[in-house]
Amino acid sequence: MKKLTISLFILIFLAATGAMAQKENLVSVNQLVIVTNHQGPVISKDIYGHFSEHLGTCIYGGLWVGLDSKIPNTYGIRNDVLFALREIKVPNLRWPGGCFADTYHWKDGIGPKGKRASIVNTNWGGVTEDNSFGTHEFMKLTELLGCDAYINGNVGSGSVKEMADWIEYLTSNSVSPMTILRKENGREEPWKVKYFAIGNENWGCGGNMTDEFYANTMKQYSTFLGNYAGNQLYRVACGPSDYNFGWTETLMKDQGTRAMFQGLSIHYYSIVDGWGFKGSATKFDEREWFETMRLNLQMDFIIKGHSAIMDRYDPQKTKGLVVDEWGNWFNVESGTNPGFLYQQNSMRDAITAAIHLNIFNQHADRVKVANLAQMVNVLQSVILTKEDKMVLTPTYHVFRMFRVHQEAKLLNLDLRCEDYTFGNKKIPAISASASVDKDGKVHVSLANLNPNKSITVTCPVIGDTFKKVTGEVLTASEMSSFNSFESPETVKPSVFNGFTLKDGILTINMPSKSVVVLELTK
Ligand code: AHR
């Protein structure tokens, strides 16, 4: 009823402002109505999460250089990367995979460094993994970042006992073989682990299981994952990728299965032209730009599809959707190991990040966690490193600009906008979301997907009166502009003045291919 009243109010308002605008010849096809006095669900900070796999140079070289490195570090974690990551307020970090997780035996990665077993990373380049970065190093990294740990367990090639032992080692404070072992390895107190995933992509690299088989296996594993010393695990069951709605149905339909997890993971990558030829991260034309945007927007359809199934079995929304791998996947940079998935990051990726984060915000009632793939040097990274050099990508800047939405309340929006057309296909040209934080400040984040045209958005703000507006914009001269080690500031945010606020109507002039975040203060 409340929703209906508000919708009616918006309709009347739209009609009224439309008529007014027509009179004054100000008709705008791009209208974003923001209702500030009807607050929606809290946007979980964890949808701004990240993912670090033992893949290429994400961990080794990217995050971890070791205590003896000449690169300045804290407990082996490189300082430049650490300090930059703190700026974007990383809420949680997923580790150790990905596909690597289902080949990972955690006991290989504890104890004195010289004695740790070396293994072959069979998924990613066949390189030797010396396990110098293991449980203790990861937990130290989360501590230094001030974020929660999201650990992904091994179902594919592990055992129930191995996983149960890991949880005990990490979180128990009882006297037990695992806690004694942890103490012998230098850690007296148990850690807190917020998220724990029961396998990764078990329909593929995690064991090629059917949905029924996985559901039964997951129940068995979950039964033995203890909640020790006040630590309450949020168990994430392996969900489907993309449009595999049948998998979600299987995991949700049975009450007994449902009871064994709190979150259901989904993975979705935007891959232009399919797995065979994914296109270059920096040398692309408008067709590839458009196609990337179109694929990015599919995330909304995918979330709606899986949410609709979850809603049938869990109308109270007690289970979260955990989008723990998302982003653009392009061809690797030439001359790099194809198994390392190292790709550059351009203005196109910045728009991708804005589209996804706006979509996750809009689905705050169901999406509780999301993790960009991946944090450093792999796929759509926020940071790239080369020896002692580091560069912040356009995606990094979007995460920094959007951090204001973390734990804020989602606001009702009504967006009507023009299309961005390419050939015979069209998509909405504008992506947006808005929230109100605990201090009453409203943040509006928008992206203009059109690389050729600036767009003026008329924005009636209903509910409260705001006196001050400030903003930041991220844009670039070319669709493919990117930050390199030689030119690290080609794409960077700047102060945004392209707006006016008059009589409660905000008018925003969005440059072509841009991301804008505005702050409204009363
Ligand atoms: O992020 C790279 C890989 O993509 C992950 O290891 C896997 O889960 C997914 O297929």
XYZ file of C-alpha atoms and ligand atoms in Angstrom:
532
model
C 0.000 0.000 0.000
C 2.822 2.370 1.004
C 4.632 1.475 -2.240
C 1.462 2.089 -4.244
C 0.938 5.494 -2.658
C 4.514 6.446 -3.403
C 4.244 5.214 -7.001
C 1.040 7.208 -7.439
C 2.756 10.224 -5.989
C 5.663 9.804 -8.403
C 3.246 9.485 -11.342
C 1.388 12.646 -10.359
C 4.677 14.427 -9.818
C 6.016 13.283 -13.192
C 2.867 14.463 -14.929
C 3.063 17.807 -13.128
C 6.768 18.406 -13.793
C 6.294 17.201 -17.375
C 3.518 19.739 -17.916
C 5.574 22.471 -16.261
C 8.619 21.604 -18.302
C 6.567 21.548 -21.497
C 5.236 25.001 -20.701
C 8.743 26.277 -20.236
C 9.956 24.241 -23.192
C 12.241 22.196 -20.959
C 11.014 18.727 -21.859
C 13.689 16.206 -21.065
C 13.563 12.601 -22.161
C 16.131 11.917 -19.487
C 14.452 12.196 -16.146
C 15.541 10.681 -12.885
C 13.148 11.164 -9.970
C 14.773 10.613 -6.580
C 12.496 10.059 -3.600
C 14.496 10.735 -0.458
C 11.888 10.139 2.231
C 11.124 6.537 1.321
C 14.144 4.514 2.282
C 14.684 0.994 1.030
C 16.941 -1.792 2.281
C 20.480 -1.220 3.501
C 23.056 -1.683 0.742
C 25.358 -4.313 2.180
C 28.920 -3.060 2.157
C 29.885 -6.558 1.063
C 28.636 -6.040 -2.474
C 31.796 -3.926 -2.828
C 33.916 -7.033 -2.198
C 36.978 -8.312 -4.038
C 38.484 -11.607 -5.092
C 42.110 -12.770 -4.940
C 42.945 -16.141 -6.461
C 46.241 -17.957 -6.742
C 46.226 -17.073 -10.419
C 48.959 -15.351 -12.401
C 50.377 -12.452 -10.416
C 47.346 -11.619 -8.303
C 48.830 -13.022 -5.102
C 52.515 -13.423 -5.943
C 53.923 -10.077 -7.066
C 50.593 -8.283 -6.896
C 49.708 -8.521 -3.224
C 52.473 -10.588 -1.698
C 56.174 -9.932 -2.201
C 57.478 -11.622 0.942
C 59.321 -10.230 3.932
C 62.712 -10.151 2.212
C 61.573 -8.157 -0.807
C 63.134 -4.799 -1.707
C 59.612 -3.595 -2.395
C 58.434 -1.877 0.794
C 56.060 -4.226 2.560
C 54.245 -4.978 5.786
C 54.526 -8.616 6.802
C 55.250 -9.406 3.128
C 52.247 -7.480 1.727
C 53.366 -4.676 -0.586
C 52.676 -1.257 0.952
C 51.745 0.645 -2.205
C 48.956 -1.822 -3.009
C 47.852 -2.061 0.600
C 47.539 1.703 1.028
C 45.662 2.097 -2.259
C 43.242 -0.684 -1.326
C 42.501 0.913 2.028
C 41.216 3.973 0.152
C 38.440 2.021 -1.516
C 37.280 0.475 1.770
C 37.485 -3.179 0.754
C 34.755 -4.832 2.864
C 35.633 -8.480 2.243
C 38.182 -10.473 0.288
C 37.545 -13.888 -1.280
C 40.424 -16.398 -1.407
C 42.083 -18.759 -2.539
C 39.921 -19.244 -5.652
C 38.128 -19.697 -8.013
C 39.054 -22.941 -9.677
C 42.248 -22.988 -7.617
C 40.169 -23.455 -4.455
C 39.064 -26.930 -5.472
C 42.693 -28.023 -5.902
C 43.906 -26.334 -2.720
C 44.892 -28.318 0.353
C 45.214 -25.779 3.108
C 47.709 -27.743 5.191
C 50.233 -27.261 2.345
C 50.152 -23.554 3.163
C 50.895 -23.472 6.892
C 54.040 -23.927 8.990
C 57.639 -22.896 8.341
C 58.066 -21.566 4.789
C 60.940 -23.851 3.816
C 58.918 -26.903 4.762
C 55.749 -26.086 2.823
C 54.866 -28.425 -0.031
C 55.187 -27.139 -3.583
C 52.373 -28.047 -5.926
C 51.527 -27.416 -9.567
C 48.810 -24.875 -10.238
C 47.014 -27.045 -12.772
C 44.302 -24.522 -13.629
C 46.441 -21.485 -14.165
C 49.536 -21.816 -16.299
C 50.900 -25.023 -14.760
C 53.293 -22.966 -12.646
C 54.790 -24.134 -9.370
C 52.939 -22.897 -6.316
C 55.286 -22.903 -3.340
C 52.514 -22.141 -0.856
C 54.475 -19.322 0.739
C 51.176 -17.430 0.864
C 48.765 -19.491 2.944
C 46.181 -19.188 5.681
C 48.222 -17.033 8.081
C 49.350 -14.682 5.322
C 45.808 -14.309 3.995
C 44.345 -13.601 7.405
C 47.099 -11.021 7.998
C 46.181 -9.389 4.693
C 42.515 -9.091 5.710
C 43.609 -7.661 9.045
C 45.786 -5.048 7.339
C 42.996 -4.150 4.941
C 40.486 -4.022 7.790
C 38.148 -6.313 5.863
C 36.320 -9.581 6.461
C 37.651 -12.911 5.262
C 35.732 -14.823 2.620
C 37.345 -18.253 2.340
C 36.447 -20.704 -0.394
C 36.722 -24.372 0.640
C 37.678 -27.349 -1.489
C 34.851 -29.736 -2.353
C 36.129 -30.928 -5.738
C 39.326 -32.671 -4.594
C 39.128 -32.254 -0.835
C 37.341 -34.086 1.924
C 34.802 -33.273 4.589
C 37.449 -33.741 7.266
C 39.902 -31.410 5.525
C 37.302 -28.650 5.341
C 36.059 -29.191 8.887
C 39.651 -29.089 10.161
C 40.288 -25.821 8.373
C 37.342 -24.129 10.079
C 38.482 -25.493 13.417
C 42.055 -24.304 12.791
C 40.812 -20.841 11.875
C 38.089 -20.180 14.414
C 38.170 -22.529 17.399
C 39.547 -21.677 20.820
C 39.043 -25.128 22.368
C 41.917 -27.476 23.050
C 42.024 -29.624 19.915
C 44.594 -30.950 17.446
C 43.840 -28.089 15.054
C 44.066 -25.302 17.620
C 47.304 -26.771 18.979
C 48.676 -26.799 15.438
C 47.632 -23.179 14.904
C 49.337 -22.126 18.105
C 52.491 -24.008 17.110
C 52.416 -21.945 13.930
C 52.426 -18.728 15.904
C 48.783 -17.754 16.165
C 47.364 -17.964 19.651
C 43.902 -16.429 19.186
C 41.344 -17.773 16.730
C 40.426 -15.555 13.800
C 36.952 -14.525 12.756
C 35.804 -15.802 9.373
C 32.635 -14.198 8.077
C 32.027 -15.985 4.771
C 32.871 -19.548 3.809
C 32.039 -21.084 0.420
C 31.390 -24.791 0.054
C 33.174 -25.319 -3.249
C 33.513 -23.199 -6.367
C 31.881 -23.786 -9.754
C 31.226 -27.414 -8.841
C 29.307 -27.742 -12.100
C 32.667 -27.188 -13.862
C 36.248 -26.952 -12.588
C 35.052 -27.838 -9.083
C 34.129 -31.434 -9.947
C 31.757 -31.420 -12.951
C 28.813 -32.288 -10.716
C 25.128 -32.257 -11.495
C 22.937 -29.946 -9.431
C 21.381 -32.878 -7.499
C 24.767 -34.403 -6.756
C 26.154 -31.074 -5.594
C 23.123 -30.353 -3.398
C 23.642 -33.633 -1.537
C 27.403 -33.178 -1.300
C 27.016 -29.619 -0.037
C 24.676 -30.798 2.731
C 27.217 -33.355 3.846
C 30.046 -30.803 3.952
C 27.966 -28.120 5.600
C 26.930 -30.461 8.402
C 30.501 -30.566 9.667
C 31.368 -26.869 9.461
C 31.272 -25.728 13.057
C 30.505 -22.347 14.542
C 33.286 -21.990 17.112
C 34.024 -19.376 19.757
C 31.178 -17.088 18.754
C 32.131 -17.124 15.077
C 28.998 -17.455 12.966
C 29.813 -18.724 9.484
C 27.808 -17.406 6.577
C 27.939 -20.515 4.373
C 27.846 -19.905 0.661
C 26.628 -22.758 -1.514
C 27.943 -23.030 -5.035
C 25.311 -21.641 -7.337
C 25.061 -21.478 -11.096
C 26.653 -19.257 -13.662
C 24.749 -16.938 -15.950
C 21.298 -18.158 -16.925
C 21.345 -21.636 -15.358
C 18.149 -21.125 -13.392
C 17.631 -24.877 -12.969
C 20.615 -25.085 -10.605
C 19.124 -22.386 -8.380
C 15.778 -24.196 -8.381
C 17.462 -27.424 -7.212
C 19.346 -25.706 -4.402
C 16.298 -23.764 -3.236
C 13.380 -26.167 -3.628
C 14.178 -28.575 -0.822
C 13.810 -27.190 2.672
C 16.547 -29.503 4.014
C 19.037 -28.327 1.408
C 18.109 -24.708 1.883
C 18.722 -24.917 5.602
C 22.383 -25.746 5.004
C 23.471 -22.420 3.522
C 22.908 -18.717 4.019
C 24.065 -17.488 0.623
C 23.930 -18.817 -2.916
C 26.757 -17.850 -5.236
C 26.378 -16.888 -8.884
C 29.068 -16.067 -11.432
C 28.653 -13.933 -14.504
C 31.371 -12.564 -16.787
C 30.819 -10.252 -19.748
C 32.599 -11.889 -22.671
C 32.276 -10.207 -26.056
C 31.949 -12.728 -28.929
C 32.227 -15.747 -26.631
C 35.129 -17.744 -25.258
C 36.941 -18.176 -28.608
C 37.721 -14.525 -29.255
C 37.060 -12.220 -26.365
C 38.570 -9.115 -27.920
C 41.297 -6.845 -26.652
C 41.001 -4.858 -23.410
C 42.303 -1.685 -25.080
C 42.096 -2.063 -28.872
C 38.420 -2.217 -29.634
C 35.809 -0.479 -31.723
C 32.365 0.839 -30.881
C 30.714 -2.494 -31.671
C 32.753 -4.132 -28.902
C 32.093 -1.208 -26.555
C 28.355 -1.466 -27.164
C 28.352 -5.244 -26.849
C 30.215 -5.028 -23.535
C 27.633 -2.589 -22.168
C 24.781 -4.762 -23.421
C 26.292 -7.815 -21.705
C 26.925 -5.848 -18.506
C 23.257 -4.872 -18.344
C 22.308 -8.551 -18.511
C 23.434 -8.778 -14.904
C 20.111 -7.189 -13.966
C 18.145 -9.851 -15.865
C 20.263 -12.621 -14.335
C 19.752 -11.353 -10.787
C 16.028 -10.935 -11.382
C 15.781 -14.494 -12.713
C 17.578 -16.112 -9.794
C 15.853 -13.829 -7.284
C 12.424 -14.789 -8.617
C 13.196 -18.446 -7.894
C 14.584 -17.607 -4.469
C 11.526 -15.458 -3.709
C 9.234 -18.463 -4.227
C 11.012 -20.513 -1.560
C 12.352 -17.719 0.609
C 9.896 -14.813 0.440
C 11.368 -13.331 3.630
C 14.688 -13.029 1.801
C 16.706 -14.744 4.496
C 19.131 -16.133 1.889
C 21.500 -13.832 0.076
C 22.577 -13.895 -3.522
C 26.366 -13.828 -3.587
C 27.688 -12.617 -6.946
C 31.206 -13.666 -6.078
C 32.690 -13.416 -9.563
C 31.801 -10.679 -12.037
C 33.487 -8.399 -14.545
C 34.786 -8.092 -18.084
C 36.894 -10.921 -19.475
C 39.079 -10.005 -22.467
C 42.030 -11.622 -24.237
C 45.267 -11.529 -22.254
C 47.773 -8.793 -23.111
C 50.109 -9.922 -25.873
C 53.314 -11.489 -24.671
C 51.830 -12.566 -21.332
C 51.141 -16.107 -20.145
C 47.662 -17.078 -21.438
C 47.059 -18.897 -18.149
C 47.608 -15.709 -16.134
C 44.552 -13.771 -17.417
C 46.397 -10.446 -17.294
C 44.378 -7.713 -19.027
C 44.538 -3.921 -19.151
C 41.624 -1.845 -17.956
C 40.111 1.107 -19.778
C 37.335 3.682 -19.577
C 35.064 0.899 -20.831
C 35.793 -1.077 -17.645
C 34.966 1.970 -15.540
C 31.491 2.108 -17.082
C 31.180 -1.655 -16.561
C 31.968 -1.247 -12.866
C 29.421 1.576 -12.498
C 26.704 -0.429 -14.260
C 27.296 -3.475 -12.044
C 27.502 -1.558 -8.793
C 24.323 0.359 -9.643
C 22.576 -2.950 -10.391
C 23.781 -4.518 -7.133
C 22.618 -1.442 -5.211
C 19.199 -1.692 -6.827
C 18.947 -5.327 -5.715
C 20.075 -4.637 -2.152
C 17.140 -6.658 -0.826
C 18.598 -9.896 -2.235
C 22.215 -9.300 -3.264
C 24.254 -9.370 -0.074
C 27.771 -10.014 -1.337
C 29.572 -9.442 -4.643
C 33.211 -9.823 -5.586
C 34.897 -8.239 -8.573
C 37.165 -10.660 -10.450
C 39.867 -9.988 -9.564
C 41.686 -7.615 -7.230
C 45.183 -7.245 -8.757
C 46.664 -8.197 -12.168
C 43.894 -10.618 -13.152
C 40.844 -9.874 -15.367
C 39.081 -6.595 -14.441
C 41.485 -5.540 -11.716
C 41.458 -2.420 -9.609
C 45.264 -2.418 -9.512
C 48.035 -3.502 -11.901
C 51.624 -4.002 -10.825
C 54.942 -4.445 -12.605
C 57.837 -5.173 -10.277
C 57.956 -2.167 -7.916
C 55.477 -0.105 -9.959
C 51.751 0.106 -9.387
C 48.958 1.673 -11.368
C 45.353 2.363 -10.350
C 42.891 1.357 -13.050
C 39.726 3.226 -14.081
C 37.797 0.469 -12.276
C 39.644 1.381 -9.069
C 38.419 4.966 -9.337
C 34.808 3.836 -9.684
C 35.106 1.713 -6.538
C 36.509 4.697 -4.687
C 33.750 6.996 -5.915
C 30.988 4.470 -5.108
C 32.228 3.585 -1.600
C 29.735 6.158 -0.247
C 26.931 3.665 -0.880
C 28.337 1.078 1.550
C 25.805 0.447 4.358
C 23.642 3.348 3.165
C 19.918 2.943 2.535
C 18.767 2.478 -1.026
C 16.511 5.232 -2.364
C 13.591 4.878 -4.707
C 14.372 6.026 -8.235
C 12.310 6.419 -11.324
C 14.572 6.634 -14.373
C 13.345 7.368 -17.852
C 16.087 7.867 -20.390
C 16.919 7.833 -24.045
C 18.426 4.810 -25.742
C 21.966 4.353 -26.860
C 21.601 2.761 -30.273
C 24.187 0.875 -32.265
C 23.184 -0.799 -35.524
C 19.801 -2.353 -34.882
C 20.345 -2.788 -31.164
C 19.583 -0.407 -28.351
C 20.167 -0.185 -24.613
C 19.332 2.494 -22.037
C 21.961 5.219 -22.171
C 21.957 5.933 -18.436
C 22.557 3.736 -15.413
C 21.842 5.072 -11.923
C 21.293 4.376 -8.245
C 20.994 6.482 -5.107
C 21.269 6.029 -1.373
C 21.065 8.001 1.851
C 23.765 7.541 4.458
C 23.521 7.657 8.236
C 24.226 11.419 8.245
C 21.332 12.086 5.893
C 23.565 12.759 2.877
C 22.210 11.527 -0.418
C 24.557 10.037 -3.015
C 23.542 9.606 -6.621
C 25.733 7.565 -8.958
C 25.216 7.709 -12.694
C 26.918 6.440 -15.819
C 26.483 7.653 -19.391
C 26.994 4.585 -21.581
C 27.001 6.547 -24.817
C 30.593 7.202 -25.947
C 29.520 9.824 -28.510
C 27.095 12.100 -26.746
C 26.746 14.080 -23.565
C 23.339 13.715 -21.927
C 21.442 16.102 -19.695
C 19.449 14.393 -16.950
C 16.713 16.307 -15.132
C 16.456 15.137 -11.597
C 13.526 16.176 -9.379
C 14.444 15.441 -5.773
C 11.316 14.675 -3.760
C 11.127 14.455 0.009
C 13.823 16.699 1.446
C 15.381 20.017 0.590
C 19.085 19.983 -0.131
C 21.259 23.079 -0.006
C 24.597 21.861 -1.195
C 25.699 19.571 -4.009
C 29.222 18.405 -4.787
C 30.381 15.861 -7.296
C 33.126 13.893 -8.972
C 33.375 12.738 -12.549
C 35.417 10.067 -14.284
C 35.724 10.335 -18.031
C 38.406 10.207 -20.714
C 39.171 11.417 -24.200
C 38.805 7.976 -25.789
C 36.629 4.923 -25.107
C 39.838 2.934 -24.769
C 41.851 5.394 -22.653
C 43.704 3.535 -19.919
C 46.353 4.033 -17.266
C 49.766 2.571 -18.029
C 52.909 2.402 -15.930
C 54.325 5.172 -18.123
C 51.197 7.306 -17.956
C 49.344 6.311 -14.771
C 46.950 9.279 -14.631
C 45.380 9.266 -18.080
C 42.028 8.322 -16.546
C 41.404 9.845 -13.152
C 38.463 11.480 -11.403
C 38.064 15.223 -11.168
C 35.725 17.669 -9.485
C 32.372 17.795 -11.281
C 30.620 21.101 -11.795
C 28.277 20.138 -14.594
C 25.069 20.465 -12.579
C 22.614 23.038 -11.278
C 20.159 22.816 -8.403
C 17.100 25.037 -8.656
C 13.746 24.705 -6.915
C 14.464 21.116 -5.915
C 15.384 20.096 -9.445
C 18.904 18.928 -10.103
C 20.030 19.157 -13.709
C 23.068 17.060 -14.504
C 25.043 17.324 -17.694
C 26.749 13.965 -18.094
C 29.732 14.005 -20.456
C 29.855 11.160 -22.978
C 31.255 7.873 -21.525
C 31.349 9.128 -17.977
C 30.679 8.135 -14.397
C 29.397 10.804 -12.012
C 28.783 10.601 -8.261
C 26.993 13.481 -6.558
C 26.609 14.240 -2.874
C 23.551 16.176 -1.696
C 23.679 17.784 1.744
C 20.758 19.381 3.577
O 38.275 -15.754 -12.209
C 38.840 -16.720 -13.035
C 38.075 -18.033 -12.993
O 36.809 -17.871 -13.535
C 37.817 -18.609 -11.634
O 38.881 -19.339 -11.149
C 36.645 -19.495 -11.865
O 35.843 -19.658 -10.724
C 35.916 -18.829 -13.016
O 35.571 -19.705 -14.011
